[in-house]
Coordinates of C-alpha atoms and ligand atoms in Angstrom, one line a residue:
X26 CA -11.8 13.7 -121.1
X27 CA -8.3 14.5 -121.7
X28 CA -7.3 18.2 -121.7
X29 CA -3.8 19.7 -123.6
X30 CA -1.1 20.0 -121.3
X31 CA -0.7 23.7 -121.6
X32 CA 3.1 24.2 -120.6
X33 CA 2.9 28.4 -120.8
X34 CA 0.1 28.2 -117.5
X35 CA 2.7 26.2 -115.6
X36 CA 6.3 28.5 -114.7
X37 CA 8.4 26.6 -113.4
X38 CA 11.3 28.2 -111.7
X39 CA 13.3 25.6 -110.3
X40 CA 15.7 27.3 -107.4
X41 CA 18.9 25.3 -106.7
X42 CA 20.3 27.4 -104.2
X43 CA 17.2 26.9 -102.0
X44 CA 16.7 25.0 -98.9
X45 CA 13.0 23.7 -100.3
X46 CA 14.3 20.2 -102.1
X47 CA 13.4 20.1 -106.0
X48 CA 10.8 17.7 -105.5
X49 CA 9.1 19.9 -103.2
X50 CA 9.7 22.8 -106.0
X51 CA 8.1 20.7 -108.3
X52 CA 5.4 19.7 -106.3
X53 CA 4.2 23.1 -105.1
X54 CA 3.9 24.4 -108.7
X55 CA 1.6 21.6 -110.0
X56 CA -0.5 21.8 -106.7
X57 CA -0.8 25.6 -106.9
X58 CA -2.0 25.5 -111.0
X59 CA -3.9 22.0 -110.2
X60 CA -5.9 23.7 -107.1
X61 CA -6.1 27.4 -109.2
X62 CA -7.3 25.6 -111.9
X63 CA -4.9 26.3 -114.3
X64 CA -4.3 22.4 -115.1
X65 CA -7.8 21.7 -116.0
X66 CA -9.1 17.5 -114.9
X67 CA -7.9 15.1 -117.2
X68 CA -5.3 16.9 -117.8
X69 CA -2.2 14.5 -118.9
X70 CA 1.0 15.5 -116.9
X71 CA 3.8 15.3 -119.5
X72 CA 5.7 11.7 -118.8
X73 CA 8.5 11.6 -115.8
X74 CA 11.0 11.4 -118.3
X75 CA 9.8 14.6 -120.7
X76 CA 9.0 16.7 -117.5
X77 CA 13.1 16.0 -116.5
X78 CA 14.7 16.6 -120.0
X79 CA 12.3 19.7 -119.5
X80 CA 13.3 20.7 -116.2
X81 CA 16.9 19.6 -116.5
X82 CA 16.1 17.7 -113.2
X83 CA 16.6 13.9 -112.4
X84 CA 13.9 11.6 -113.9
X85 CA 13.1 10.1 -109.8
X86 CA 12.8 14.0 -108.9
X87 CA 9.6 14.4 -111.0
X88 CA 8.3 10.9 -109.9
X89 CA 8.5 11.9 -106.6
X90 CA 6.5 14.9 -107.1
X91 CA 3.8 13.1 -109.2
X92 CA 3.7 10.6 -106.4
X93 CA 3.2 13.8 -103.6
X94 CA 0.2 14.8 -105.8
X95 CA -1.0 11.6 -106.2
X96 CA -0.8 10.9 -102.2
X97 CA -2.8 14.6 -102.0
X98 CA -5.7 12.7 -104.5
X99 CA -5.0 16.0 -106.6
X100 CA -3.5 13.9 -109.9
X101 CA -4.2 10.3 -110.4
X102 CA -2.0 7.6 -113.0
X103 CA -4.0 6.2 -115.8
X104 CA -2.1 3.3 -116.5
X105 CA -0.7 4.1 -120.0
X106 CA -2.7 6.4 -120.3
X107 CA 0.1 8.5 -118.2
X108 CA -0.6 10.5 -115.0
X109 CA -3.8 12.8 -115.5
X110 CA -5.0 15.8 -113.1
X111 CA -8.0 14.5 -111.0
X112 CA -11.8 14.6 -111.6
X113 CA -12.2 16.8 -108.4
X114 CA -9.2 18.5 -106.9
X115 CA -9.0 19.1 -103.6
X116 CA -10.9 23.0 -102.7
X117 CA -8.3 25.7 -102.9
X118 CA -7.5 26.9 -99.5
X119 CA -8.3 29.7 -98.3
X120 CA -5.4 32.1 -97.2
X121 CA -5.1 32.7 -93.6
X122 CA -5.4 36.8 -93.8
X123 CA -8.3 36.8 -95.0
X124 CA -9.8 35.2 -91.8
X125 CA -10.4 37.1 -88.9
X126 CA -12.3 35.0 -86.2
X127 CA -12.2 36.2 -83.0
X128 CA -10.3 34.5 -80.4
X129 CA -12.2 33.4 -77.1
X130 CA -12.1 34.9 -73.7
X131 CA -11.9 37.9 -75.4
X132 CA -11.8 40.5 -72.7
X133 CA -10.8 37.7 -70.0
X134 CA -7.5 36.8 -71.0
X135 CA -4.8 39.0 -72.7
X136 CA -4.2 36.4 -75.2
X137 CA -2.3 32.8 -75.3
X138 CA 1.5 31.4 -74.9
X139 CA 2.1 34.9 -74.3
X140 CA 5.0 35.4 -71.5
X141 CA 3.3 36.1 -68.1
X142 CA 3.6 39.7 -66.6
X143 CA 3.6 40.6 -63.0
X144 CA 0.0 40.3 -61.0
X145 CA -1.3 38.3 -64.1
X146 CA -3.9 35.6 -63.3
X147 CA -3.8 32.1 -64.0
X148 CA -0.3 31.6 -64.1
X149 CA 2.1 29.9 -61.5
X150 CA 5.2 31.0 -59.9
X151 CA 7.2 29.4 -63.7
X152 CA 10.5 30.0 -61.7
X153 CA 9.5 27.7 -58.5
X154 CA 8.0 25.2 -61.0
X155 CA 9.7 21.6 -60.9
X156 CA 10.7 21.5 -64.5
X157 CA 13.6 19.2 -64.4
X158 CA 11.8 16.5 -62.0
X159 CA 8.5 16.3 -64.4
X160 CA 10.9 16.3 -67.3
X161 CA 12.2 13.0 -66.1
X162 CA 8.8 11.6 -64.5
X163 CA 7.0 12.4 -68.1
X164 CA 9.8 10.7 -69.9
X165 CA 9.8 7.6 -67.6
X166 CA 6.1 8.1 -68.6
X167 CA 5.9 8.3 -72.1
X168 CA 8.8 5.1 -72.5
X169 CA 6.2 3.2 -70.0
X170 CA 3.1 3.8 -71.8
X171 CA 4.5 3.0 -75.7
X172 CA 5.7 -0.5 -73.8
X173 CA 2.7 -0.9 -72.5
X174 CA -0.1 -3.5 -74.3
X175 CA -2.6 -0.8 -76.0
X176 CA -6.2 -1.9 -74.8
X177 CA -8.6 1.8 -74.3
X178 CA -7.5 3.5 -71.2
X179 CA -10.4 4.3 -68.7
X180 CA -12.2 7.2 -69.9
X181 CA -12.2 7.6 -65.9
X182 CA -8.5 8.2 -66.0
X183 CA -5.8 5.5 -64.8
X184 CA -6.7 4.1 -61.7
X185 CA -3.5 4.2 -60.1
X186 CA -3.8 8.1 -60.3
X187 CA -7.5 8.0 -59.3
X188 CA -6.2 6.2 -56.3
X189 CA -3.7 8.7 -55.7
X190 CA -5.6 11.5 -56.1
X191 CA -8.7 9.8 -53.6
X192 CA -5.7 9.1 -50.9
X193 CA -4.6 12.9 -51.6
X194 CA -7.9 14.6 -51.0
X195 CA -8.6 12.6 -47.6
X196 CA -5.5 14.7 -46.4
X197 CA -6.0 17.7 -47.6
X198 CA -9.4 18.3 -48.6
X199 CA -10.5 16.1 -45.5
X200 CA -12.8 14.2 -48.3
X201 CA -13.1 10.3 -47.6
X202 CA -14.0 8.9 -51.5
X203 CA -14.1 6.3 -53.2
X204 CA -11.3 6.1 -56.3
X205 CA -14.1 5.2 -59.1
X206 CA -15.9 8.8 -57.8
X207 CA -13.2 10.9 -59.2
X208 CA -13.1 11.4 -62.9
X209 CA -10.1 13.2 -64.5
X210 CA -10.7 16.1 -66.4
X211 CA -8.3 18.7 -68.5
X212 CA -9.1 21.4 -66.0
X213 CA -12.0 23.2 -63.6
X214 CA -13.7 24.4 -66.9
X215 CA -13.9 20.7 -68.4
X216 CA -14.8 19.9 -64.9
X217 CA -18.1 22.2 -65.0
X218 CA -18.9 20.9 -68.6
X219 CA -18.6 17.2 -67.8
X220 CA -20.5 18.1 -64.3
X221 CA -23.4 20.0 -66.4
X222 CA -23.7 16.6 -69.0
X223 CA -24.1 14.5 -66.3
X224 CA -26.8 16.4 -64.5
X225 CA -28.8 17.5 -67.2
X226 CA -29.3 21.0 -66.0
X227 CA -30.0 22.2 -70.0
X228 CA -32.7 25.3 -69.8
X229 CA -33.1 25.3 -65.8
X230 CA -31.5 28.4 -63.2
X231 CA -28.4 28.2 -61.3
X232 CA -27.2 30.0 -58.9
X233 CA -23.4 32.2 -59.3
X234 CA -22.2 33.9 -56.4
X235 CA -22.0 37.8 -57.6
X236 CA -18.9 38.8 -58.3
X237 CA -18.0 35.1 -59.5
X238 CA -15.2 33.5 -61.9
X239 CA -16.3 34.9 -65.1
X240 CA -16.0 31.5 -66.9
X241 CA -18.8 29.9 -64.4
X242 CA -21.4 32.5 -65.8
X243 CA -20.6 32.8 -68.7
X244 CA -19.9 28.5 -68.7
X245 CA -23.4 28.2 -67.8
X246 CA -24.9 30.3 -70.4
X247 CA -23.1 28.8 -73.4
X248 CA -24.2 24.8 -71.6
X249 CA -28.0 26.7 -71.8
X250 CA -28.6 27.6 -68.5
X251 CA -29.8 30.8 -66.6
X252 CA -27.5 32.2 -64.6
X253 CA -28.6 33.8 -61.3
X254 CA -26.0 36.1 -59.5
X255 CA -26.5 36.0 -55.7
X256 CA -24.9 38.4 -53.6
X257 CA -21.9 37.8 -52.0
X258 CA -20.5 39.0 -48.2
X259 CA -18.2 38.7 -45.6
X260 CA -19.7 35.1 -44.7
X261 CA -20.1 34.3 -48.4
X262 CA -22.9 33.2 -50.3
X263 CA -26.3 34.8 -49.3
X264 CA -28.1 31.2 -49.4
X265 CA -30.9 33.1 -47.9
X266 CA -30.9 35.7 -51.0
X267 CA -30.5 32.6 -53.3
X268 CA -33.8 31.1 -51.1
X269 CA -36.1 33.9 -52.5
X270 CA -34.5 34.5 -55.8
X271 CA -34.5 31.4 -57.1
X272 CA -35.6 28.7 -54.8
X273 CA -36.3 25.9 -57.5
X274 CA -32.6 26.6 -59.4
X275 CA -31.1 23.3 -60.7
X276 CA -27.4 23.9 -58.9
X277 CA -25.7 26.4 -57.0
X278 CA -21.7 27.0 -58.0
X279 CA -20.3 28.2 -55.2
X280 CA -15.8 28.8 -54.5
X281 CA -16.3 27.6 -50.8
X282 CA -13.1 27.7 -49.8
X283 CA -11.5 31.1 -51.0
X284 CA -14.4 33.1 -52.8
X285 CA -12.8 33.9 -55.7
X286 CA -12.5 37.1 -56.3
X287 CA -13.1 38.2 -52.3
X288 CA -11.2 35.8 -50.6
X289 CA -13.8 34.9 -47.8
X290 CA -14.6 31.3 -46.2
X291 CA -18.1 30.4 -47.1
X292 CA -19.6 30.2 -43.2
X293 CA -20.2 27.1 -41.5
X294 CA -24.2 28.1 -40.6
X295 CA -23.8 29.1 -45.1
X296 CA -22.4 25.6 -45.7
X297 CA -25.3 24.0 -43.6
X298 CA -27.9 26.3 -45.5
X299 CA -26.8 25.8 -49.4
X300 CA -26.6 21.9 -48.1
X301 CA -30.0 22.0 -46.6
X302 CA -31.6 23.8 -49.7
X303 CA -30.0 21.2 -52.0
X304 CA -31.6 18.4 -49.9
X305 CA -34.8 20.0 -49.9
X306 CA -35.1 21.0 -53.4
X307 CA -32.9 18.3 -54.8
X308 CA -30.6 20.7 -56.2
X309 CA -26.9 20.3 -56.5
X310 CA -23.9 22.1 -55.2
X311 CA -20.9 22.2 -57.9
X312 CA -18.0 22.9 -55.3
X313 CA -15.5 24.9 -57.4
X314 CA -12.1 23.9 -55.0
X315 CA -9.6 25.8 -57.6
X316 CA -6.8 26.8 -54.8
X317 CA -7.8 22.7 -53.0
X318 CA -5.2 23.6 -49.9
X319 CA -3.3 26.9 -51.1
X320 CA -4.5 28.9 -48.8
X321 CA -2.1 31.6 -47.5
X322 CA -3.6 32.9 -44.4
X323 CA -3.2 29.5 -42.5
X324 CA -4.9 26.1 -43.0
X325 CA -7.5 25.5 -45.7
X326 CA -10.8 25.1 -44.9
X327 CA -12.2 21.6 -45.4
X328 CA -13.8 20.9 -48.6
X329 CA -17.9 20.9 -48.4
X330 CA -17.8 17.5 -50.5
X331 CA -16.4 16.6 -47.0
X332 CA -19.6 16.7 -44.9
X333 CA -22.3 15.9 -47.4
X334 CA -24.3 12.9 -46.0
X335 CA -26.7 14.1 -48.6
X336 CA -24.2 13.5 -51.5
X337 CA -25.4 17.0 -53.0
X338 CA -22.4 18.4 -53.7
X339 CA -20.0 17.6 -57.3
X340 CA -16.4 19.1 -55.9
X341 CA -14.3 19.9 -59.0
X342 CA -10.7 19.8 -58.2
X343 CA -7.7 21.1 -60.5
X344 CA -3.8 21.1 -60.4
X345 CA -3.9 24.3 -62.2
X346 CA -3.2 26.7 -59.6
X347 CA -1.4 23.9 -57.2
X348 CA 1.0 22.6 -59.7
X349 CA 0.9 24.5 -63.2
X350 CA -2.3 25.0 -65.6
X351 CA 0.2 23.7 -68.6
X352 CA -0.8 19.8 -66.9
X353 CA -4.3 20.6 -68.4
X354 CA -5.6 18.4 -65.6
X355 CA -7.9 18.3 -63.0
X356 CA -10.7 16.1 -61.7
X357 CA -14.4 15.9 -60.4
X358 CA -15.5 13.8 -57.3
X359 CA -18.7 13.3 -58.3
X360 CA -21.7 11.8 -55.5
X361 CA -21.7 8.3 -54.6
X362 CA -25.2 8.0 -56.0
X363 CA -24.0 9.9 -59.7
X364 CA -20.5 7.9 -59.7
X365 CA -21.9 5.5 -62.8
X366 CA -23.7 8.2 -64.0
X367 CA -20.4 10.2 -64.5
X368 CA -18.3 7.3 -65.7
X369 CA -20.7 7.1 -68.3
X370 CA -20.4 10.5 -69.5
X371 CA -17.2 10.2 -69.2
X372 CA -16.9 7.4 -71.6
X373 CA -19.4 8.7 -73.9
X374 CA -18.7 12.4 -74.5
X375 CA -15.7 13.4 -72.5
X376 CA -12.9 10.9 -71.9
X377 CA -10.0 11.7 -69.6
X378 CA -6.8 13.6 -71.1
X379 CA -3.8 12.2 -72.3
X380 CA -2.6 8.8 -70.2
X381 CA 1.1 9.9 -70.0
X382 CA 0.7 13.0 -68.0
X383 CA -1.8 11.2 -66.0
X384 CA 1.0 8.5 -65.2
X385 CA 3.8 11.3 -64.8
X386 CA 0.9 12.9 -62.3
X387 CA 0.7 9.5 -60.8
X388 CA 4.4 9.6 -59.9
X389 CA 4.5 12.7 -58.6
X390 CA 2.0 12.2 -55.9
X391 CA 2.7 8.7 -55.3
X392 CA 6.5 9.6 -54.3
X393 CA 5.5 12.4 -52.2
X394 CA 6.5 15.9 -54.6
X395 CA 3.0 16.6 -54.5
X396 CA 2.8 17.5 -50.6
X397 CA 6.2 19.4 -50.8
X398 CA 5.5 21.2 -53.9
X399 CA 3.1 22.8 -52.0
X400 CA 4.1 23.4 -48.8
X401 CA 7.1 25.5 -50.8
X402 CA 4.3 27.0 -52.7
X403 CA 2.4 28.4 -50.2
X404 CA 5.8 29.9 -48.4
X405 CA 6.9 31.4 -51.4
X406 CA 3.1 33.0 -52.3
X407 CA 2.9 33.8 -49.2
X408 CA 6.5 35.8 -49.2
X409 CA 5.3 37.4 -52.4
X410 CA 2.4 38.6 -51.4
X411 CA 3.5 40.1 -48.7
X412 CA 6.4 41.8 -50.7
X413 CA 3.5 43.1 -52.5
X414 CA 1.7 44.3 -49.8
X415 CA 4.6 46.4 -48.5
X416 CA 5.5 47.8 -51.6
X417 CA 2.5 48.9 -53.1
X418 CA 1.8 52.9 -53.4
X419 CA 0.5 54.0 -50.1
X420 CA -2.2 55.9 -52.1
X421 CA -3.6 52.3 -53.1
X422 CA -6.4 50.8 -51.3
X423 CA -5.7 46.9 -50.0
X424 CA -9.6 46.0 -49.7
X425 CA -8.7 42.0 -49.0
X426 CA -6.4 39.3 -49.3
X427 CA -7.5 37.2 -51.7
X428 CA -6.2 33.7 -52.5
X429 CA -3.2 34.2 -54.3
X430 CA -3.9 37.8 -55.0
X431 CA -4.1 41.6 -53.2
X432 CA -7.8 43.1 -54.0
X433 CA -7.3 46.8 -54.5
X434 CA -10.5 49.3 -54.6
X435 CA -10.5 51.8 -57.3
X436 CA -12.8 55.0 -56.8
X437 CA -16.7 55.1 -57.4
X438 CA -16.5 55.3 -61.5
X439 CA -13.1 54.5 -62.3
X440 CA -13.1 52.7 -65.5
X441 CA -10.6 49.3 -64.3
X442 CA -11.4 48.0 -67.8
X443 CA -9.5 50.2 -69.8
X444 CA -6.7 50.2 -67.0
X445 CA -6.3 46.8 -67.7
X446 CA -6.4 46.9 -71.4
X447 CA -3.5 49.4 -71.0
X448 CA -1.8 47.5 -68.7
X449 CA 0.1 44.9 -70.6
X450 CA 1.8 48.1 -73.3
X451 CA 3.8 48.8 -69.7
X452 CA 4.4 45.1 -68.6
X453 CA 2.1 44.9 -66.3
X454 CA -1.3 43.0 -66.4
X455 CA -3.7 43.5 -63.7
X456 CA -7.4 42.1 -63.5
X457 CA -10.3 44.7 -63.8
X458 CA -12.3 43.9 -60.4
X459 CA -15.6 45.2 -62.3
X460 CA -15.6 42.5 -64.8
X461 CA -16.6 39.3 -62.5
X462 CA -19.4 40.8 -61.2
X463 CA -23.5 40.3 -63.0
X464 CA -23.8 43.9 -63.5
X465 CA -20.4 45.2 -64.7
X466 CA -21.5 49.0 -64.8
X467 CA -22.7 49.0 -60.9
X468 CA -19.9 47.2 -59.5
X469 CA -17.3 48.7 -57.5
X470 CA -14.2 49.4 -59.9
X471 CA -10.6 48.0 -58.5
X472 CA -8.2 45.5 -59.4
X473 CA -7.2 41.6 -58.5
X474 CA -3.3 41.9 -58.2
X475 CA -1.5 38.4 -58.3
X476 CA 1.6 37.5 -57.0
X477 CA 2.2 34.3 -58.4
X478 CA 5.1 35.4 -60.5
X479 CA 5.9 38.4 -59.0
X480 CA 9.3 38.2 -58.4
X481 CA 12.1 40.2 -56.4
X482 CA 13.5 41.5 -59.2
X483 CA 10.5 43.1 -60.9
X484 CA 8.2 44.2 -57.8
X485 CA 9.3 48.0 -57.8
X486 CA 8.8 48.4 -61.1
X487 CA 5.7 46.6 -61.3
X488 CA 4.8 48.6 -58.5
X489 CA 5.7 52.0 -59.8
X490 CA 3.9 51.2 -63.2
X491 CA 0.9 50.1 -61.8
X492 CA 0.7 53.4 -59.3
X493 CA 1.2 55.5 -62.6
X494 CA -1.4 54.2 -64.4
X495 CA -3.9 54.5 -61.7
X496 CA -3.2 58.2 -61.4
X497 CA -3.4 58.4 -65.2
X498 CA -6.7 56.6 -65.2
X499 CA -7.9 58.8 -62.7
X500 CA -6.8 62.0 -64.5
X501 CA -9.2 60.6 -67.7
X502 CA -12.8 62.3 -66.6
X503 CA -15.1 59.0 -66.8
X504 CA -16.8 59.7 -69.7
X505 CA -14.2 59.9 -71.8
X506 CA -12.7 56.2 -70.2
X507 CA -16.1 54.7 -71.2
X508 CA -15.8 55.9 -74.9
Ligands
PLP617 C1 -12.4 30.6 -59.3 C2 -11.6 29.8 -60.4 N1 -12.0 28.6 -60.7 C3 -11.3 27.9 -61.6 C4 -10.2 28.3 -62.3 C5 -9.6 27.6 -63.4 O1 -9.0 26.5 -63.1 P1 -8.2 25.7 -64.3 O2 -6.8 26.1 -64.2 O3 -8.4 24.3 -64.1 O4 -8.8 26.1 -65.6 C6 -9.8 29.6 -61.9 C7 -8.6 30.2 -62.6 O5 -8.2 31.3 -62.5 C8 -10.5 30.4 -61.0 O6 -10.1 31.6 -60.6

């Protein structure tokens, strides 16, 4: 079928004076009446020559844009039959303002690539971050992995960094491993995911400490699991609670280390419990080891995966917090008995990140940044916090040291949520305490203050903000917060 070329449906208005080339001009006006159906199929284009006398343009302009169309399978050249618009052009898409999909962590995070504010969670201390030492090892990356012969990388992750990593966590995490155990990951929460596939937990309970990183429960939920939030105190995890509530749950995820948000060391006679009931009821224990050795009040307490004769427990490990989340890399050390069964996953469904930051990672450990990096880390988190801790409003109540944050306690219905949502209007962008426990409504209101990047230079006013809007919150009668 061969439709008239109908000139008046195509304006073109060439622009010589602007930046966008004329063969891009050209282009963008046949795609735009091609894909609004202006230029019906079968259309014949007028000949390269005719469309340049027309446009006063240069005849290899108008090929050019022809060929672009032609590349975009929108137009299509019919021998002498000329160049004719194609049978069925590509769908018309749809403009981006009419979209309006929510964004997730909604209500978790503030948003993305935003600049961090002061006692925001999740982000490192940017101006201690090595920047000019991983610019160099990721470049002497990159040019060694485009030498390198391309064969598929071990969904596994390179084994040099595997290596690395196994030597790295008998020091610190007191974890004795074999390198093909570990499986990189892009993070804790690809950690979980990989750790869930390989279990096949789908429809069965597990057990969340209550309050608990958010993303665990709500992880769980979205992998098809039941979440089951068991109380949390100053020993950690009531495994006898967790006993009675749900003795046949499928896994336990439990922050052993540093509860997160609390701050407390699961206890020793806990440890032995949540091992004993995974032995007995051949359950697993997901060790969520997000700080590994940052711990601020002294030295970390050894890793469970490091006394589990049993091989119950699947620690998930991640340089987000001890290096920078922008790595996007973590790991899992998975059981000796489930090592296969995660390499298969692995290689199936969920294949190790990029191999150039793994071999820039490989670097950094291997030549011994990894151990200093954090020995200044700790120092300077530790300097911060305690800034923090001096400063803050004496009105303010310090309920815990917490990681790498302050826990402040908020009075009995105080809305924290819509502190928070406030927050970031006055630079400032503390975590609502209420929002990691189960039950949002009974839990005691406060706020997780980190001092990651809570510089010098910006503590008093940080400070000074953040005891303003508490009074202002508490000035807002609590039925009109919850509104
Ligand atoms: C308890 C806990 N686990 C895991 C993570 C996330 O680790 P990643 O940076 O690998 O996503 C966080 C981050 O804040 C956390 O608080």
């Amino acid at each position: 079928m061969t439709a008239p070329w109908p000139p008046g449906l195509v304006p073109f208005q060439i622009d010589r004076s602007h930046t966008t080339p004329i063969t891009a001009q050209i282009t963008a006006t046949l795609r735009a009446a091609i894909i609004e159906g202006r230029l019906r199929p079968g259309t014949r284009l007028p000949s390269w020559l005719d469309m340049a006398s027309q446009l006063g343009v240069a005849r290899g302009t108008v090929k050019a844009a022809y060929e672009a169309l032609a590349d975009e399978l929108l137009v299509f050249s019919a021998g002498a039959a000329g160049t004719r618009v194609a049978e069925r052009a590509a769908p018309k898409p749809v403009e981006a303002k009419q979209i309006d999909i929510p964004r997730p962590l909604q209500g978790l995070e503030r948003g993305f690539s935003l600049r961090p504010l002061p006692f925001q969670m999740g982000v490192p201390a940017q101006d201690a971050f090595p920047a000019k030492l991983w610019a160099r090892l990721r470049t002497r990356a990159v040019r060694a992995n485009a030498m390198a012969p391309v064969g598929p990388p071990d969904p596994r992750g390179e084994p040099e960094l595997r290596a690395q990593i196994a030597a790295q966590l008998a020091i610190t995490r007191g974890i004795c491993c074999h390198p093909d155990q570990i499986i990189l990951t892009s993070g804790y929460k690809n950690g979980l995911c990989l750790a869930l596939m390989a279990l096949g937990v789908q429809g069965r309970t597990a057990w969340v400490e209550d309050p608990c990183y958010p993303v665990a429960r709500m992880g769980l939920k979205i992998a098809g699991l039941k979440p089951i939030p068991i109380p949390v105190d100053a020993k950690g995890l009531r495994v006898d609670m967790g006993v009675r509530a749900a003795p046949d749950a499928a896994l336990a995820i439990v922050t052993p280390g540093q509860q997160a948000p609390t701050g407390v060391t699961l206890s020793s006679e806990r440890r032995a419990a949540l091992l004993a009931w995974a032995e007995r009821e051949d359950a697993w224990i997901i060790e969520d080891d997000y700080l590994s050795e940052l711990q601020l009040g002294g030295r970390a307490a050894p890793a469970m995966a490091a006394s589990d004769p049993a091989g119950r427990v699947i620690h998930i490990g991640t340089f987000g917090k001890t290096i920078s989340p922008s790595l996007g890399l973590g790991f899992v050390v998975a059981p000796l008995a489930l090592a296969a069964r995660f390499g298969e996953v692995a290689g199936y469904l969920n294949p190790a990140p990029n191999v150039t930051t793994q071999l820039a990672l490989t670097d950094f450990l291997a030549d011994g940044h990894f151990l200093r990096h954090l020995r200044h880390m700790k120092g300077l988190y530790r300097e911060r916090r305690d800034a923090l801790h001096a400063r803050l409003d004496p009105g303010i109540v310090v309920d815990a040291f917490a990681g790498l944050s302050l826990v402040v306690h908020l009075p009995r219905g105080y809305d924290d949520v819509a502190l928070a949502k406030r927050a970031p209007e006055y630079g400032i962008a503390p975590c609502p305490l209420s929002v990691w426990y189960a039950n949002p409504a009974e839990a005691q209101p406060g706020l997780v203050l980190c001092v990651t990047n809570l510089r010098a230079q910006t503590l008093d006013k940080a400070c000074d903000t953040l005891a303003t809007l508490i009074d202002e919150g508490a000035a807002v009668p609590v039925a009109a917060q919850a509104a």
